[in-house]
Amino acid sequence: MLSLNNISVGYKGLLAVQDISFRIDEGEIVSLIGSNGAGKSTIVKTIAGLIHPWQGEILFKNAPVHQAQPYDIVKMGISMVPEGRKLFGRLSVLDNLMLGAYAVQSRADVEKHLQSVFNLFPILKERQGQRSDTFSGGEQQELAIARGLMSNPSLLILDEPSLGLGPKLVSDIFRIVREINARGVTVLLVEQNVYEALEISARAYVLQTGRIVMEGQGRELLKSDHVREAYLGM
Amino acid sequence: MPDQLLQQLADGLLIGLMYSLVAIGLTLIWGVMNIVNFAHGEFLMLGMFTSFWLFTLFGIDPIFSIPICFVGMFVMGTLIYRFIVSKVMKGPVLAQLVVTFGVSIFISNLAVYFWTPDFRLLPATMLQGTWQIGGVDLSIPKVAASFGSVIASVSMFFFLKRTKTGKAILATEMDREAALLMGINTERINSLSFGIGAALVGVAGAFLSTYYYIYPQVGGLFGTIAFCVVALGGFGSIEGAFIAGILVGLAQTLGGFYFDPSYKYAIVFMIYLITIWIRPQGLLGW
């Protein structure tokens, strides 16, 4: 579905990610794990079109997308929930969701996506008129994911969805990610919460200082000495 | 004496509503979108001259020039954004400031070059004369402009709160990157906002041309007052700017009445300074 081939990218002349290749198949949950500054966010921003690679190509459903603008990438079916949620705080929950469906043309489709999102997150339906900045951290993350789903993506990218949440909320978020995947959405998960991420992932890539150092099936990586030492503190 | 006070209040209200109308476009560009536009006053001047020449050359009454000013200034606004302002949007705010300041000097001097620095007045147009209501004289062109002001403010309010494009404008201002991820073409939104801001001040110019002197430097005073009105009303607040415009108008006439007419602008800007000192976000800002 998505493949990155020999991507190198950075900011302001500083190389952050070097010669990276990976792929995501339809229906999978794939994790990108690694510590702070490993280049995870840079990679997902490149996929979303917020920055463009210096070298290499990105193919989505066999079409090159690495030079496309973010608003066109959304229309192709890739949606990204950014790190830190980036909600429109002064707008209501419903406004945030409707902006998530900005690229959707038909009103009937918008309504359909809204119902399916409300079905997944009943609390958002109850509190749709509330300003989103009055929400707690966990609720904000749910809203951010819901907003990301409003464009009805075939690939959903979640950048650090569990960041700053307590253990109970973290497992809620992972349960939701699984549920979304079960509904047919392919998921690329960027996480520092390595254990939980690997548990639910079909495959994962381990990133270290801008390079992929390991890849494999989620549960396999959980058993690897390198991952256990470096990310799980075992 | 109470009649005189009533007259001052009425005048202040009418001038104030004109200020609101001049400022409403800037509220969108600067207050909501956070793009500095120092050429706002010059856009007003262009609107006034458009109305003047349409009347002088073709006999088109200013009231019919309003849609022409709206469309013409919209096109000019988007072009100025696309070819000049957008180039410096990624740079520091100072760059926007200097660039739009340059645009304002260029436009007003070009106007001097083509039309001389003379003061002009439109002869009797369809909007003329005064109404007398209970001993108070109301100038008809000013009343018409006030209606325009109310309509523009209410439309802008609902445009931002109720329409998809309006919400995209708010989203773009709050978080450009998040807006891009929603599928919003933020550059198009910026250029649209700049265009609407210019179009509205063009309309203000058409109204103002029916009773005010038309000259190339007219934008200086009105532009400064518009900045003051937006900041006083509060960033991002349409209703705030609307109220602030009226306050400025009232402060000007009542201040002139009770102290001395030569202090009227000093009083206006003093109120502005005091408000900003106590409430930096403005009256109704976030």
PDB file of N, CA and C in Angstrom, chain A residues 100-137:
ATOM      1  N   GLY A 100     -11.946  17.987   9.996  1.00  0.00           N
ATOM      2  CA  GLY A 100     -11.312  16.730   9.610  1.00  0.00           C
ATOM      3  C   GLY A 100     -11.871  16.208   8.296  1.00  0.00           C
ATOM      4  N   ALA A 101     -13.132  16.569   8.021  1.00  0.00           N
ATOM      5  CA  ALA A 101     -13.781  16.117   6.786  1.00  0.00           C
ATOM      6  C   ALA A 101     -13.718  17.188   5.695  1.00  0.00           C
ATOM      7  N   TYR A 102     -12.805  18.148   5.854  1.00  0.00           N
ATOM      8  CA  TYR A 102     -12.730  19.264   4.904  1.00  0.00           C
ATOM      9  C   TYR A 102     -12.579  18.780   3.454  1.00  0.00           C
ATOM     10  N   ALA A 103     -11.812  17.711   3.275  1.00  0.00           N
ATOM     11  CA  ALA A 103     -11.536  17.247   1.916  1.00  0.00           C
ATOM     12  C   ALA A 103     -12.666  16.395   1.337  1.00  0.00           C
ATOM     13  N   VAL A 104     -13.647  16.060   2.187  1.00  0.00           N
ATOM     14  CA  VAL A 104     -14.766  15.228   1.719  1.00  0.00           C
ATOM     15  C   VAL A 104     -15.813  16.122   1.066  1.00  0.00           C
ATOM     16  N   GLN A 105     -16.169  15.790  -0.163  1.00  0.00           N
ATOM     17  CA  GLN A 105     -17.068  16.677  -0.908  1.00  0.00           C
ATOM     18  C   GLN A 105     -18.545  16.477  -0.555  1.00  0.00           C
ATOM     19  N   SER A 106     -18.980  15.226  -0.525  1.00  0.00           N
ATOM     20  CA  SER A 106     -20.422  14.997  -0.382  1.00  0.00           C
ATOM     21  C   SER A 106     -20.876  15.094   1.069  1.00  0.00           C
ATOM     22  N   ARG A 107     -21.959  15.816   1.282  1.00  0.00           N
ATOM     23  CA  ARG A 107     -22.511  15.995   2.615  1.00  0.00           C
ATOM     24  C   ARG A 107     -22.939  14.666   3.224  1.00  0.00           C
ATOM     25  N   ALA A 108     -23.492  13.804   2.381  1.00  0.00           N
ATOM     26  CA  ALA A 108     -23.959  12.507   2.862  1.00  0.00           C
ATOM     27  C   ALA A 108     -22.773  11.694   3.406  1.00  0.00           C
ATOM     28  N   ASP A 109     -21.633  11.779   2.704  1.00  0.00           N
ATOM     29  CA  ASP A 109     -20.449  11.063   3.176  1.00  0.00           C
ATOM     30  C   ASP A 109     -19.954  11.627   4.500  1.00  0.00           C
ATOM     31  N   VAL A 110     -19.958  12.954   4.610  1.00  0.00           N
ATOM     32  CA  VAL A 110     -19.526  13.585   5.858  1.00  0.00           C
ATOM     33  C   VAL A 110     -20.382  13.073   7.004  1.00  0.00           C
ATOM     34  N   GLU A 111     -21.692  13.046   6.786  1.00  0.00           N
ATOM     35  CA  GLU A 111     -22.619  12.585   7.823  1.00  0.00           C
ATOM     36  C   GLU A 111     -22.345  11.125   8.187  1.00  0.00           C
ATOM     37  N   LYS A 112     -22.053  10.326   7.186  1.00  0.00           N
ATOM     38  CA  LYS A 112     -21.769   8.900   7.394  1.00  0.00           C
ATOM     39  C   LYS A 112     -20.491   8.744   8.247  1.00  0.00           C
ATOM     40  N   HIS A 113     -19.469   9.488   7.879  1.00  0.00           N
ATOM     41  CA  HIS A 113     -18.204   9.390   8.640  1.00  0.00           C
ATOM     42  C   HIS A 113     -18.417   9.870  10.066  1.00  0.00           C
ATOM     43  N   LEU A 114     -19.227  10.921  10.210  1.00  0.00           N
ATOM     44  CA  LEU A 114     -19.481  11.476  11.544  1.00  0.00           C
ATOM     45  C   LEU A 114     -20.171  10.428  12.419  1.00  0.00           C
ATOM     46  N   GLN A 115     -21.164   9.750  11.847  1.00  0.00           N
ATOM     47  CA  GLN A 115     -21.868   8.729  12.627  1.00  0.00           C
ATOM     48  C   GLN A 115     -20.923   7.603  13.021  1.00  0.00           C
ATOM     49  N   SER A 116     -20.038   7.225  12.115  1.00  0.00           N
ATOM     50  CA  SER A 116     -19.157   6.102  12.438  1.00  0.00           C
ATOM     51  C   SER A 116     -18.138   6.513  13.499  1.00  0.00           C
ATOM     52  N   VAL A 117     -17.717   7.791  13.462  1.00  0.00           N
ATOM     53  CA  VAL A 117     -16.797   8.290  14.477  1.00  0.00           C
ATOM     54  C   VAL A 117     -17.498   8.395  15.841  1.00  0.00           C
ATOM     55  N   PHE A 118     -18.746   8.857  15.832  1.00  0.00           N
ATOM     56  CA  PHE A 118     -19.523   8.940  17.082  1.00  0.00           C
ATOM     57  C   PHE A 118     -19.753   7.547  17.663  1.00  0.00           C
ATOM     58  N   ASN A 119     -19.910   6.599  16.763  1.00  0.00           N
ATOM     59  CA  ASN A 119     -20.100   5.222  17.177  1.00  0.00           C
ATOM     60  C   ASN A 119     -18.851   4.679  17.894  1.00  0.00           C
ATOM     61  N   LEU A 120     -17.687   5.095  17.386  1.00  0.00           N
ATOM     62  CA  LEU A 120     -16.419   4.660  17.977  1.00  0.00           C
ATOM     63  C   LEU A 120     -16.121   5.428  19.269  1.00  0.00           C
ATOM     64  N   PHE A 121     -16.488   6.712  19.294  1.00  0.00           N
ATOM     65  CA  PHE A 121     -16.235   7.557  20.468  1.00  0.00           C
ATOM     66  C   PHE A 121     -17.540   8.210  20.935  1.00  0.00           C
ATOM     67  N   PRO A 122     -18.348   7.479  21.691  1.00  0.00           N
ATOM     68  CA  PRO A 122     -19.663   8.026  22.097  1.00  0.00           C
ATOM     69  C   PRO A 122     -19.542   9.345  22.865  1.00  0.00           C
ATOM     70  N   ILE A 123     -18.448   9.516  23.601  1.00  0.00           N
ATOM     71  CA  ILE A 123     -18.312  10.733  24.415  1.00  0.00           C
ATOM     72  C   ILE A 123     -18.283  11.986  23.532  1.00  0.00           C
ATOM     73  N   LEU A 124     -17.753  11.851  22.322  1.00  0.00           N
ATOM     74  CA  LEU A 124     -17.672  13.011  21.427  1.00  0.00           C
ATOM     75  C   LEU A 124     -19.062  13.437  20.968  1.00  0.00           C
ATOM     76  N   LYS A 125     -19.941  12.472  20.837  1.00  0.00           N
ATOM     77  CA  LYS A 125     -21.307  12.805  20.437  1.00  0.00           C
ATOM     78  C   LYS A 125     -22.001  13.587  21.553  1.00  0.00           C
ATOM     79  N   GLU A 126     -21.809  13.099  22.786  1.00  0.00           N
ATOM     80  CA  GLU A 126     -22.423  13.770  23.924  1.00  0.00           C
ATOM     81  C   GLU A 126     -21.930  15.205  24.070  1.00  0.00           C
ATOM     82  N   ARG A 127     -20.642  15.412  23.767  1.00  0.00           N
ATOM     83  CA  ARG A 127     -20.048  16.708  24.079  1.00  0.00           C
ATOM     84  C   ARG A 127     -19.645  17.473  22.829  1.00  0.00           C
ATOM     85  N   GLN A 128     -20.400  17.282  21.744  1.00  0.00           N
ATOM     86  CA  GLN A 128     -19.988  17.863  20.457  1.00  0.00           C
ATOM     87  C   GLN A 128     -19.967  19.390  20.447  1.00  0.00           C
ATOM     88  N   GLY A 129     -20.753  20.033  21.332  1.00  0.00           N
ATOM     89  CA  GLY A 129     -20.791  21.493  21.316  1.00  0.00           C
ATOM     90  C   GLY A 129     -19.712  22.133  22.177  1.00  0.00           C
ATOM     91  N   GLN A 130     -19.003  21.302  22.934  1.00  0.00           N
ATOM     92  CA  GLN A 130     -18.017  21.836  23.880  1.00  0.00           C
ATOM     93  C   GLN A 130     -16.744  22.284  23.165  1.00  0.00           C
ATOM     94  N   ARG A 131     -16.101  23.328  23.706  1.00  0.00           N
ATOM     95  CA  ARG A 131     -14.818  23.759  23.140  1.00  0.00           C
ATOM     96  C   ARG A 131     -13.768  22.683  23.385  1.00  0.00           C
ATOM     97  N   SER A 132     -12.971  22.406  22.369  1.00  0.00           N
ATOM     98  CA  SER A 132     -12.077  21.253  22.495  1.00  0.00           C
ATOM     99  C   SER A 132     -10.948  21.491  23.501  1.00  0.00           C
ATOM    100  N   ASP A 133     -10.636  22.754  23.803  1.00  0.00           N
ATOM    101  CA  ASP A 133      -9.545  22.964  24.763  1.00  0.00           C
ATOM    102  C   ASP A 133      -9.987  22.771  26.218  1.00  0.00           C
ATOM    103  N   THR A 134     -11.288  22.467  26.408  1.00  0.00           N
ATOM    104  CA  THR A 134     -11.727  22.167  27.773  1.00  0.00           C
ATOM    105  C   THR A 134     -11.612  20.666  28.059  1.00  0.00           C
ATOM    106  N   PHE A 135     -11.193  19.893  27.069  1.00  0.00           N
ATOM    107  CA  PHE A 135     -11.084  18.446  27.225  1.00  0.00           C
ATOM    108  C   PHE A 135      -9.821  18.058  27.993  1.00  0.00           C
ATOM    109  N   SER A 136      -9.885  16.899  28.637  1.00  0.00           N
ATOM    110  CA  SER A 136      -8.690  16.360  29.285  1.00  0.00           C
ATOM    111  C   SER A 136      -7.783  15.741  28.219  1.00  0.00           C
ATOM    112  N   GLY A 137      -6.562  15.402  28.624  1.00  0.00           N
ATOM    113  CA  GLY A 137      -5.582  14.875  27.675  1.00  0.00           C
ATOM    114  C   GLY A 137      -6.071  13.659  26.899  1.00  0.00           C
TER     115      GLY A 137
END
